[in-house]
Amino acid sequence: MTNQTRIKEPTLVDALIPIVLLVFFMGSAVFLYREDSSYGPNQIALLLAMGVAALVGIKNGHRWKSIEEGLVKGISMSLGACMILFVVGSLIGTWMLAGTVPTLIYYGLNLLNPTFFYAAASIICAVVAMSIGSSWTTAATVGVALIGVATGMEMSLAITAGAVVSGAYFGDKLSPLSETTNLAPAIAGTDLFEHIKYMLWTTIPSFLITLILFVILGLTEDTSQVSGSIVKMQQTIASQFELGLHLLIPLVVLLTLAIRKMPAFPAIAIGALLGAVWALLFQDNLVSSFADNIKVTAPDAIHWLFKDIPEWVKHIMVTWTALFDGVSFDTGDEGLDKLLSRGGMASMLNTVWLIICAMSFGAVLEKVGLLKAVVATLLKGAETAGAMISRTILTCIGTNIITADQYISIVMPGRMYKEEFEKRGLDQLNLSRSLEDGGTLTSPLIPWNTCGAYMSGVLGVSVYDYFVYAFFNLINPVLAIIYAYLGIKILRLTPPQVKVVNQGT
């Protein structure tokens, strides 16, 4: 008898045990540690739940070696995202030092009206994300600058982060350059541009509602003290940096590389290195002030080459440090210091830790068949278009929560539901749209998901804080379910025999 024949199919109870425990552990972590829950407690909760899932798998006949192989495979799927996170940390560090982000903040304070700031921020991110096909790159560049502008205007950082996330995912969702926008129709077996066209019916109304809500929030803000705060912040920035439009060239280069479909990792890495060069070329006084604090840990080795450490060596060390440890400013303005003192690969270590733990849990759950058991249960009794689409969207959301990865939340439900949609006479465009409505859009709303962890790490705002303001990401899945039950824009397959009869009349 082989090992395969000894493996028992998991029951729904088996599948729910680790999931329920995860919810309990996560809830306890948030209750006990609050905003610090993502800095260790959540990671432990995920690993404990993963251990329980592994025990359930062993009970059903899986060997630990097999589970471990699935665990390693699951973690390897997240390594691409982790590498991107590291270079984004480097990019933020060098762009702060080079004055690229401060320049965006400085001019943004002049251009953006506080009353319509949130709506404008969302539109700006939408345009950029649609152009380059990446919500992550948009958040790490324009999003970071908008957070800085919000700080200068004394606007809510949580609402601003919600506006950035809403706009970035709107643009990403409708961009033919986006990975998820290409992945969903590929899994469902539909045409890319037909898929985008069909998504407009749920996406455009959702974004319009989102903009209206942001305008309303902007009108309720007290902007009486904004003018003085803006001038003060601009003066402080101008005193620290050499400013000018030429400092935006690294941003232009990065956006150009993205539009030309260069993969994210090399494109962002080039942007980070270009930021380091720009810092050396255009921020000499600032780099020199940092260089004065350089402490050489191996003076004998240095003095063997030089009588004293040359300034150019110190300058290189400053930019090198910005790449791995970011920059730290002391301008006298506590809020501005917190905004500018960021970046470096080290700043992303906690986020990567969270992603690896989350992917570990999802990988074990998938390997021992527990996720499949939950989905099979969800399919029971789903006969109408409303039931199929709503369950697909809910499955995508659940997969995002459990496996912590938006790509899995598209691929797994897409595979499982593809034949079911066809059996019920529903066009696969319904499936591809649902995969994006439920999978792509909800990923940044989950703190331990790769997207949620990324957005929080880059913007410096907790998912728990911006969650309620990511209006587009919340409204779109709900609107899609309403459409499904009301029968609005639901495409159905035409039976072959009907086509033949029509041709003969």
Short mmCIF file of C-alpha atoms in Angstrom, two decimals:
data_model
loop_
_atom_site.label_atom_id
_atom_site.label_comp_id
_atom_site.label_asym_id
_atom_site.label_seq_id
_atom_site.Cartn_x
_atom_site.Cartn_y
_atom_site.Cartn_z
CA MET A 1 0.00 0.00 0.00
CA THR A 2 1.50 3.35 -1.02
CA ASN A 3 1.60 6.47 1.13
CA GLN A 4 -0.82 8.14 -1.26
CA THR A 5 -3.58 5.58 -0.57
CA ARG A 6 -3.26 6.12 3.19
CA ILE A 7 -4.00 9.85 2.95
CA LYS A 8 -7.55 10.70 4.00
CA GLU A 9 -9.54 13.52 2.49
CA PRO A 10 -9.90 16.31 5.08
CA THR A 11 -13.33 17.13 6.42
CA LEU A 12 -14.78 20.60 6.76
CA VAL A 13 -14.11 20.41 10.50
CA ASP A 14 -10.46 19.61 9.76
CA ALA A 15 -10.23 22.67 7.53
CA LEU A 16 -11.93 25.00 9.97
CA ILE A 17 -9.77 24.12 12.99
CA PRO A 18 -6.60 26.03 11.91
CA ILE A 19 -8.65 28.82 10.31
CA VAL A 20 -10.71 29.45 13.45
CA LEU A 21 -7.58 29.29 15.59
CA LEU A 22 -5.86 31.80 13.28
CA VAL A 23 -8.77 34.21 13.69
CA PHE A 24 -8.59 33.74 17.48
CA PHE A 25 -4.81 34.23 17.59
CA MET A 26 -4.93 37.27 15.30
CA GLY A 27 -7.75 38.82 17.28
CA SER A 28 -5.83 38.27 20.50
CA ALA A 29 -2.70 39.82 18.99
CA VAL A 30 -4.58 42.95 17.92
CA PHE A 31 -6.40 43.18 21.29
CA LEU A 32 -3.22 42.82 23.34
CA TYR A 33 -0.68 44.65 21.16
CA ARG A 34 -2.92 46.94 19.08
CA GLU A 35 -0.89 48.87 16.45
CA ASP A 36 2.22 46.84 17.29
CA SER A 37 0.55 43.52 16.45
CA SER A 38 2.27 43.31 13.05
CA TYR A 39 5.71 43.57 14.64
CA GLY A 40 5.89 40.02 15.96
CA PRO A 41 2.56 38.95 17.52
CA ASN A 42 0.87 38.37 14.15
CA GLN A 43 3.86 36.38 12.94
CA ILE A 44 3.64 34.07 15.96
CA ALA A 45 -0.11 33.70 15.44
CA LEU A 46 0.44 32.64 11.83
CA LEU A 47 3.12 30.12 12.77
CA LEU A 48 0.99 28.63 15.55
CA ALA A 49 -1.93 28.21 13.14
CA MET A 50 0.45 26.72 10.58
CA GLY A 51 1.59 24.16 13.16
CA VAL A 52 -2.02 23.19 13.85
CA ALA A 53 -2.68 22.81 10.11
CA ALA A 54 0.40 20.57 9.82
CA LEU A 55 -0.84 18.41 12.72
CA VAL A 56 -4.22 18.02 11.00
CA GLY A 57 -2.41 16.99 7.82
CA ILE A 58 -0.30 14.43 9.70
CA LYS A 59 -3.46 13.05 11.30
CA ASN A 60 -4.87 12.52 7.81
CA GLY A 61 -1.79 10.61 6.61
CA HIS A 62 0.53 13.30 5.23
CA ARG A 63 4.21 12.91 6.07
CA TRP A 64 6.12 15.84 7.53
CA LYS A 65 8.65 15.68 4.70
CA SER A 66 5.87 16.20 2.17
CA ILE A 67 4.40 19.06 4.22
CA GLU A 68 7.84 20.62 4.51
CA GLU A 69 8.28 20.48 0.73
CA GLY A 70 4.97 22.30 0.32
CA LEU A 71 6.07 24.81 2.94
CA VAL A 72 9.31 25.54 1.11
CA LYS A 73 7.46 25.87 -2.20
CA GLY A 74 4.96 28.27 -0.68
CA ILE A 75 7.68 30.46 0.81
CA SER A 76 9.58 30.47 -2.49
CA MET A 77 6.49 31.95 -4.18
CA SER A 78 6.86 35.04 -1.97
CA LEU A 79 10.57 35.59 -2.56
CA GLY A 80 9.97 37.74 -5.63
CA ALA A 81 7.76 40.06 -3.59
CA CYS A 82 10.34 40.09 -0.78
CA MET A 83 13.14 41.09 -3.16
CA ILE A 84 10.98 43.90 -4.56
CA LEU A 85 10.31 45.08 -1.01
CA PHE A 86 14.02 45.23 -0.27
CA VAL A 87 14.84 47.35 -3.33
CA VAL A 88 11.83 49.59 -2.62
CA GLY A 89 13.36 50.23 0.81
CA SER A 90 16.62 51.17 -0.88
CA LEU A 91 14.78 53.38 -3.35
CA ILE A 92 12.99 55.31 -0.61
CA GLY A 93 16.27 55.81 1.24
CA THR A 94 18.22 57.17 -1.73
CA TRP A 95 15.30 59.24 -3.05
CA MET A 96 14.99 60.91 0.34
CA LEU A 97 18.73 61.65 0.36
CA ALA A 98 18.71 62.82 -3.27
CA GLY A 99 15.83 65.22 -2.64
CA THR A 100 13.53 63.48 -5.14
CA VAL A 101 10.72 62.82 -2.66
CA PRO A 102 11.21 66.16 -0.82
CA THR A 103 10.94 67.95 -4.19
CA LEU A 104 7.68 66.17 -4.92
CA ILE A 105 6.41 67.18 -1.49
CA TYR A 106 7.57 70.79 -1.89
CA TYR A 107 5.83 71.37 -5.23
CA GLY A 108 2.86 69.21 -4.29
CA LEU A 109 2.15 71.55 -1.38
CA ASN A 110 1.76 74.35 -3.93
CA LEU A 111 -0.41 72.47 -6.40
CA LEU A 112 -2.89 70.50 -4.27
CA ASN A 113 -5.90 72.24 -2.78
CA PRO A 114 -6.63 70.97 0.75
CA THR A 115 -10.38 70.87 0.10
CA PHE A 116 -10.01 68.38 -2.76
CA PHE A 117 -6.73 66.85 -1.66
CA TYR A 118 -7.99 63.31 -0.97
CA ALA A 119 -9.86 63.03 -4.27
CA ALA A 120 -6.93 64.54 -6.18
CA ALA A 121 -4.48 62.16 -4.49
CA SER A 122 -6.60 59.20 -5.56
CA ILE A 123 -6.85 60.43 -9.15
CA ILE A 124 -3.09 61.06 -9.38
CA CYS A 125 -2.33 57.54 -8.17
CA ALA A 126 -4.93 56.10 -10.54
CA VAL A 127 -3.36 57.80 -13.57
CA VAL A 128 0.18 56.72 -12.63
CA ALA A 129 -0.84 53.13 -11.84
CA MET A 130 -2.79 52.82 -15.09
CA SER A 131 0.24 54.11 -16.99
CA ILE A 132 2.76 51.72 -15.44
CA GLY A 133 0.53 48.82 -14.37
CA SER A 134 1.86 48.65 -10.82
CA SER A 135 0.09 49.64 -7.62
CA TRP A 136 3.26 48.84 -5.67
CA THR A 137 5.51 51.20 -7.65
CA THR A 138 2.84 53.91 -7.53
CA ALA A 139 2.59 53.68 -3.73
CA ALA A 140 6.38 53.65 -3.28
CA THR A 141 6.88 56.79 -5.37
CA VAL A 142 3.88 59.10 -5.77
CA GLY A 143 2.16 57.60 -2.71
CA VAL A 144 5.09 58.38 -0.41
CA ALA A 145 5.20 61.95 -1.72
CA LEU A 146 1.45 62.41 -1.15
CA ILE A 147 1.83 61.22 2.43
CA GLY A 148 4.45 63.96 2.78
CA VAL A 149 2.10 66.57 1.29
CA ALA A 150 -0.65 65.45 3.69
CA THR A 151 1.76 65.90 6.60
CA GLY A 152 2.52 69.45 5.46
CA MET A 153 -1.18 70.27 5.13
CA GLU A 154 -1.97 68.61 8.46
CA MET A 155 -4.40 66.32 6.67
CA SER A 156 -5.26 62.83 7.90
CA LEU A 157 -2.54 60.33 7.00
CA ALA A 158 -4.99 57.43 7.33
CA ILE A 159 -7.42 58.97 4.80
CA THR A 160 -4.53 59.89 2.51
CA ALA A 161 -3.24 56.32 2.60
CA GLY A 162 -6.77 55.11 1.80
CA ALA A 163 -6.87 57.50 -1.17
CA VAL A 164 -3.46 56.29 -2.40
CA VAL A 165 -4.48 52.63 -2.12
CA SER A 166 -7.85 53.28 -3.80
CA GLY A 167 -6.32 55.13 -6.73
CA ALA A 168 -3.37 52.78 -7.12
CA TYR A 169 -5.56 49.69 -7.29
CA PHE A 170 -8.09 51.33 -9.61
CA GLY A 171 -5.32 52.12 -12.09
CA ASP A 172 -3.63 48.75 -11.61
CA LYS A 173 -6.90 46.90 -12.18
CA LEU A 174 -7.61 48.59 -15.52
CA SER A 175 -4.05 48.65 -16.85
CA PRO A 176 -3.15 46.12 -19.58
CA LEU A 177 0.40 46.30 -18.17
CA SER A 178 -0.66 44.94 -14.78
CA GLU A 179 0.31 41.37 -13.82
CA THR A 180 -3.01 40.64 -12.10
CA THR A 181 -4.99 42.13 -14.98
CA ASN A 182 -3.24 39.69 -17.29
CA LEU A 183 -3.37 36.78 -14.84
CA ALA A 184 -7.14 36.77 -14.24
CA PRO A 185 -8.21 36.39 -17.91
CA ALA A 186 -5.39 33.88 -18.48
CA ILE A 187 -6.75 31.65 -15.69
CA ALA A 188 -10.37 32.08 -16.80
CA GLY A 189 -9.59 31.69 -20.51
CA THR A 190 -10.81 35.11 -21.67
CA ASP A 191 -9.38 37.89 -23.83
CA LEU A 192 -7.39 40.57 -21.97
CA PHE A 193 -9.09 43.59 -23.48
CA GLU A 194 -12.55 42.04 -23.28
CA HIS A 195 -11.78 41.40 -19.63
CA ILE A 196 -10.82 45.04 -19.04
CA LYS A 197 -13.88 46.25 -20.94
CA TYR A 198 -16.17 44.02 -18.88
CA MET A 199 -14.58 45.18 -15.59
CA LEU A 200 -15.52 48.80 -16.35
CA TRP A 201 -19.12 48.10 -15.35
CA THR A 202 -18.20 47.51 -11.72
CA THR A 203 -14.95 49.48 -11.56
CA ILE A 204 -15.98 52.92 -12.87
CA PRO A 205 -19.10 53.32 -10.65
CA SER A 206 -17.11 52.17 -7.62
CA PHE A 207 -14.38 54.73 -8.27
CA LEU A 208 -16.88 57.55 -8.84
CA ILE A 209 -18.50 56.78 -5.48
CA THR A 210 -15.02 56.71 -3.97
CA LEU A 211 -14.16 60.17 -5.31
CA ILE A 212 -17.44 61.60 -4.03
CA LEU A 213 -16.69 60.25 -0.55
CA PHE A 214 -13.18 61.72 -0.62
CA VAL A 215 -14.56 65.11 -1.71
CA ILE A 216 -17.02 65.01 1.21
CA LEU A 217 -14.20 64.15 3.64
CA GLY A 218 -12.13 67.01 2.24
CA LEU A 219 -14.97 69.48 2.76
CA THR A 220 -15.22 68.48 6.42
CA GLU A 221 -11.52 69.17 7.10
CA ASP A 222 -10.55 72.29 9.04
CA THR A 223 -8.10 74.01 6.67
CA SER A 224 -7.88 77.33 8.51
CA GLN A 225 -4.32 76.65 9.69
CA VAL A 226 -3.15 74.95 6.51
CA SER A 227 -1.48 77.96 4.87
CA GLY A 228 0.89 78.60 7.76
CA SER A 229 1.76 74.90 8.07
CA ILE A 230 2.53 74.63 4.36
CA VAL A 231 4.87 77.63 4.38
CA LYS A 232 6.67 76.36 7.47
CA MET A 233 7.17 72.90 6.00
CA GLN A 234 8.35 74.26 2.66
CA GLN A 235 10.87 76.50 4.40
CA THR A 236 12.20 73.58 6.43
CA ILE A 237 12.51 71.38 3.32
CA ALA A 238 14.25 74.19 1.38
CA SER A 239 16.72 74.65 4.22
CA GLN A 240 17.71 70.98 4.10
CA PHE A 241 17.74 70.23 0.36
CA GLU A 242 18.78 71.72 -2.94
CA LEU A 243 15.46 71.65 -4.80
CA GLY A 244 14.66 71.61 -8.51
CA LEU A 245 12.76 69.77 -11.20
CA HIS A 246 15.97 67.97 -12.26
CA LEU A 247 15.67 65.95 -9.03
CA LEU A 248 12.56 64.29 -10.47
CA ILE A 249 14.56 62.61 -13.24
CA PRO A 250 14.94 59.35 -11.21
CA LEU A 251 11.13 59.22 -10.99
CA VAL A 252 10.76 59.83 -14.72
CA VAL A 253 13.31 57.10 -15.48
CA LEU A 254 11.55 54.61 -13.21
CA LEU A 255 8.12 55.32 -14.70
CA THR A 256 9.56 55.01 -18.21
CA LEU A 257 11.11 51.63 -17.40
CA ALA A 258 7.80 50.45 -15.95
CA ILE A 259 5.85 51.59 -19.02
CA ARG A 260 8.34 49.75 -21.23
CA LYS A 261 7.49 46.62 -19.19
CA MET A 262 10.84 46.14 -17.49
CA PRO A 263 10.29 43.76 -14.53
CA ALA A 264 9.74 45.51 -11.21
CA PHE A 265 12.89 44.33 -9.43
CA PRO A 266 15.50 45.62 -11.91
CA ALA A 267 13.48 48.77 -12.66
CA ILE A 268 13.23 49.76 -8.99
CA ALA A 269 16.86 48.76 -8.36
CA ILE A 270 17.95 51.08 -11.18
CA GLY A 271 15.80 53.82 -9.67
CA ALA A 272 17.43 53.29 -6.26
CA LEU A 273 20.97 53.42 -7.67
CA LEU A 274 20.13 56.48 -9.75
CA GLY A 275 18.88 58.12 -6.56
CA ALA A 276 22.26 57.43 -4.95
CA VAL A 277 24.07 59.05 -7.90
CA TRP A 278 21.71 62.06 -7.79
CA ALA A 279 22.43 62.48 -4.07
CA LEU A 280 26.16 62.62 -4.76
CA LEU A 281 25.71 65.05 -7.65
CA PHE A 282 23.09 67.47 -6.30
CA GLN A 283 22.96 67.22 -2.49
CA ASP A 284 26.62 67.81 -1.67
CA ASN A 285 25.97 69.90 1.46
CA LEU A 286 23.46 67.41 2.86
CA VAL A 287 25.67 64.41 2.13
CA SER A 288 28.63 66.23 3.68
CA SER A 289 26.65 66.84 6.87
CA PHE A 290 25.90 63.12 7.08
CA ALA A 291 29.53 62.30 6.24
CA ASP A 292 30.74 64.30 9.26
CA ASN A 293 29.12 61.66 11.46
CA ILE A 294 30.74 58.72 9.71
CA LYS A 295 32.62 56.48 12.11
CA VAL A 296 35.12 54.08 10.58
CA THR A 297 35.04 50.70 12.30
CA ALA A 298 38.38 49.54 10.86
CA PRO A 299 40.72 52.58 11.00
CA ASP A 300 43.90 50.57 10.57
CA ALA A 301 42.69 49.17 7.24
CA ILE A 302 41.65 52.62 6.05
CA HIS A 303 44.84 54.33 7.24
CA TRP A 304 46.89 51.74 5.41
CA LEU A 305 45.51 53.27 2.20
CA PHE A 306 44.90 56.87 3.27
CA LYS A 307 46.38 59.17 5.89
CA ASP A 308 42.85 60.29 6.60
CA ILE A 309 39.51 59.21 5.19
CA PRO A 310 38.87 61.18 1.97
CA GLU A 311 35.60 63.06 1.72
CA TRP A 312 34.60 61.17 -1.41
CA VAL A 313 34.88 57.86 0.50
CA LYS A 314 32.65 59.26 3.24
CA HIS A 315 30.13 60.42 0.66
CA ILE A 316 29.97 56.96 -0.89
CA MET A 317 29.48 55.50 2.58
CA VAL A 318 26.54 57.88 3.16
CA THR A 319 24.75 56.76 -0.01
CA TRP A 320 25.68 53.14 0.71
CA THR A 321 24.10 53.47 4.15
CA ALA A 322 20.97 55.01 2.59
CA LEU A 323 20.59 51.87 0.48
CA PHE A 324 20.61 49.44 3.41
CA ASP A 325 19.65 51.55 6.45
CA GLY A 326 17.87 54.60 5.05
CA VAL A 327 18.40 58.15 6.29
CA SER A 328 17.66 59.93 9.55
CA PHE A 329 16.98 63.69 9.68
CA ASP A 330 16.94 66.17 12.55
CA THR A 331 15.27 69.29 11.17
CA GLY A 332 13.66 70.44 14.40
CA ASP A 333 10.22 69.56 13.02
CA GLU A 334 9.21 66.24 14.61
CA GLY A 335 6.54 65.48 11.99
CA LEU A 336 8.86 66.19 9.08
CA ASP A 337 11.67 64.18 10.69
CA LYS A 338 9.36 61.18 10.96
CA LEU A 339 8.39 61.55 7.30
CA LEU A 340 11.90 62.00 5.89
CA SER A 341 13.75 59.57 8.18
CA ARG A 342 12.87 56.45 6.27
CA GLY A 343 13.99 53.85 3.79
CA GLY A 344 16.72 51.27 3.52
CA MET A 345 16.46 47.53 3.12
CA ALA A 346 16.45 47.15 6.90
CA SER A 347 13.13 49.02 7.11
CA MET A 348 11.47 46.18 5.18
CA LEU A 349 12.73 43.30 7.34
CA ASN A 350 9.62 43.18 9.51
CA THR A 351 7.35 43.25 6.46
CA VAL A 352 9.29 40.38 4.87
CA TRP A 353 9.08 38.48 8.17
CA LEU A 354 5.30 38.89 8.15
CA ILE A 355 5.00 37.80 4.51
CA ILE A 356 7.10 34.65 5.02
CA CYS A 357 5.04 33.62 8.06
CA ALA A 358 1.77 34.26 6.21
CA MET A 359 2.88 32.34 3.14
CA SER A 360 3.99 29.46 5.37
CA PHE A 361 0.50 29.14 6.81
CA GLY A 362 -1.15 29.30 3.40
CA ALA A 363 1.28 26.80 1.89
CA VAL A 364 0.64 24.17 4.57
CA LEU A 365 -3.11 24.71 4.35
CA GLU A 366 -3.02 24.13 0.59
CA LYS A 367 -0.60 21.19 0.76
CA VAL A 368 -2.75 19.12 3.14
CA GLY A 369 -5.95 19.91 1.20
CA LEU A 370 -7.70 22.01 3.86
CA LEU A 371 -8.34 25.00 1.59
CA LYS A 372 -9.88 22.78 -1.09
CA ALA A 373 -12.23 21.29 1.51
CA VAL A 374 -13.54 24.76 2.39
CA VAL A 375 -14.07 25.71 -1.27
CA ALA A 376 -15.90 22.46 -2.02
CA THR A 377 -18.31 23.25 0.79
CA LEU A 378 -18.87 26.77 -0.51
CA LEU A 379 -19.89 25.44 -3.92
CA LYS A 380 -22.79 23.39 -2.59
CA GLY A 381 -26.12 24.86 -3.65
CA ALA A 382 -24.61 27.55 -5.86
CA GLU A 383 -26.86 27.37 -8.92
CA THR A 384 -27.71 31.00 -9.78
CA ALA A 385 -25.38 33.61 -11.25
CA GLY A 386 -25.66 35.63 -8.05
CA ALA A 387 -24.69 32.66 -5.90
CA MET A 388 -21.74 31.69 -8.13
CA ILE A 389 -20.30 35.19 -8.46
CA SER A 390 -20.78 36.10 -4.81
CA ARG A 391 -19.17 32.83 -3.67
CA THR A 392 -16.29 33.34 -6.08
CA ILE A 393 -15.65 36.82 -4.69
CA LEU A 394 -15.95 35.59 -1.10
CA THR A 395 -13.61 32.69 -1.88
CA CYS A 396 -11.05 35.13 -3.29
CA ILE A 397 -11.32 37.24 -0.14
CA GLY A 398 -10.99 34.16 2.05
CA THR A 399 -7.99 32.95 0.05
CA ASN A 400 -6.39 36.38 0.45
CA ILE A 401 -6.87 36.10 4.20
CA ILE A 402 -5.68 32.51 4.50
CA THR A 403 -2.85 32.28 1.96
CA ALA A 404 -1.81 35.95 2.25
CA ASP A 405 -1.09 36.35 -1.47
CA GLN A 406 -3.17 38.03 -4.17
CA TYR A 407 -1.83 35.81 -6.95
CA ILE A 408 -2.99 32.67 -5.14
CA SER A 409 -6.36 34.35 -4.52
CA ILE A 410 -6.74 34.65 -8.30
CA VAL A 411 -5.21 31.36 -9.45
CA MET A 412 -6.77 28.96 -6.95
CA PRO A 413 -10.44 30.09 -7.16
CA GLY A 414 -10.01 30.53 -10.92
CA ARG A 415 -8.99 26.90 -11.35
CA MET A 416 -11.65 25.57 -9.01
CA TYR A 417 -14.58 27.56 -10.41
CA LYS A 418 -13.81 27.61 -14.14
CA GLU A 419 -15.75 24.44 -14.98
CA GLU A 420 -18.52 25.33 -12.54
CA PHE A 421 -19.22 28.62 -14.36
CA GLU A 422 -19.40 26.77 -17.67
CA LYS A 423 -21.76 24.13 -16.24
CA ARG A 424 -24.13 26.88 -15.15
CA GLY A 425 -24.05 28.59 -18.56
CA LEU A 426 -22.04 31.61 -17.38
CA ASP A 427 -19.47 33.24 -19.64
CA GLN A 428 -15.92 33.05 -18.30
CA LEU A 429 -15.76 36.87 -18.35
CA ASN A 430 -17.95 36.71 -15.26
CA LEU A 431 -15.27 34.62 -13.60
CA SER A 432 -12.27 36.74 -14.65
CA ARG A 433 -14.00 39.92 -13.45
CA SER A 434 -14.95 38.29 -10.14
CA LEU A 435 -11.38 37.14 -9.58
CA GLU A 436 -10.19 40.74 -9.77
CA ASP A 437 -13.13 42.20 -7.83
CA GLY A 438 -12.56 39.77 -4.97
CA GLY A 439 -8.87 38.89 -5.23
CA THR A 440 -6.89 41.86 -6.49
CA LEU A 441 -8.78 44.57 -4.66
CA THR A 442 -9.04 43.07 -1.18
CA SER A 443 -5.37 42.08 -0.85
CA PRO A 444 -4.19 45.47 0.53
CA LEU A 445 -6.94 45.37 3.18
CA ILE A 446 -5.38 42.42 5.02
CA PRO A 447 -2.42 43.32 7.28
CA TRP A 448 -0.57 40.02 6.82
CA ASN A 449 -1.21 39.74 3.09
CA THR A 450 1.80 40.56 0.90
CA CYS A 451 -0.02 43.62 -0.47
CA GLY A 452 -1.31 44.83 2.90
CA ALA A 453 2.12 44.43 4.48
CA TYR A 454 3.73 46.21 1.53
CA MET A 455 1.35 49.19 1.53
CA SER A 456 1.69 49.62 5.29
CA GLY A 457 5.48 49.37 5.13
CA VAL A 458 5.86 51.80 2.24
CA LEU A 459 3.29 54.42 3.28
CA GLY A 460 4.09 54.23 6.98
CA VAL A 461 0.39 53.88 7.86
CA SER A 462 -1.07 50.75 9.43
CA VAL A 463 -3.62 48.74 7.46
CA TYR A 464 -5.86 48.94 10.51
CA ASP A 465 -5.81 52.73 10.16
CA TYR A 466 -6.39 53.10 6.40
CA PHE A 467 -8.73 50.09 6.00
CA VAL A 468 -12.02 52.03 6.37
CA TYR A 469 -10.80 54.74 3.96
CA ALA A 470 -9.78 52.45 1.11
CA PHE A 471 -13.25 53.08 -0.29
CA PHE A 472 -12.68 51.73 -3.78
CA ASN A 473 -11.33 48.42 -2.51
CA LEU A 474 -14.31 48.04 -0.16
CA ILE A 475 -17.06 49.23 -2.51
CA ASN A 476 -16.13 47.34 -5.70
CA PRO A 477 -16.59 43.75 -4.37
CA VAL A 478 -19.92 44.72 -2.77
CA LEU A 479 -21.14 46.39 -5.96
CA ALA A 480 -20.10 43.33 -8.00
CA ILE A 481 -22.19 41.05 -5.76
CA ILE A 482 -25.17 43.42 -6.03
CA TYR A 483 -24.84 43.38 -9.84
CA ALA A 484 -24.77 39.59 -9.78
CA TYR A 485 -27.96 39.18 -7.78
CA LEU A 486 -29.78 41.86 -9.79
CA GLY A 487 -28.61 40.32 -13.08
CA ILE A 488 -26.84 43.51 -14.24
CA LYS A 489 -24.22 42.88 -16.96
CA ILE A 490 -24.11 39.12 -16.40
CA LEU A 491 -22.98 37.40 -19.60
CA ARG A 492 -24.38 33.97 -20.38
CA LEU A 493 -23.18 31.33 -22.81
CA THR A 494 -25.28 30.74 -25.91
CA PRO A 495 -26.04 27.02 -26.39
CA PRO A 496 -24.61 25.69 -29.69
CA GLN A 497 -27.99 24.33 -30.78
CA VAL A 498 -29.57 27.79 -30.50
CA LYS A 499 -26.91 29.23 -32.77
CA VAL A 500 -27.63 26.58 -35.44
CA VAL A 501 -31.39 27.22 -35.35
CA ASN A 502 -30.90 30.97 -35.66
CA GLN A 503 -28.62 30.54 -38.64
CA GLY A 504 -31.25 28.46 -40.38
CA THR A 505 -34.15 30.89 -40.00
#
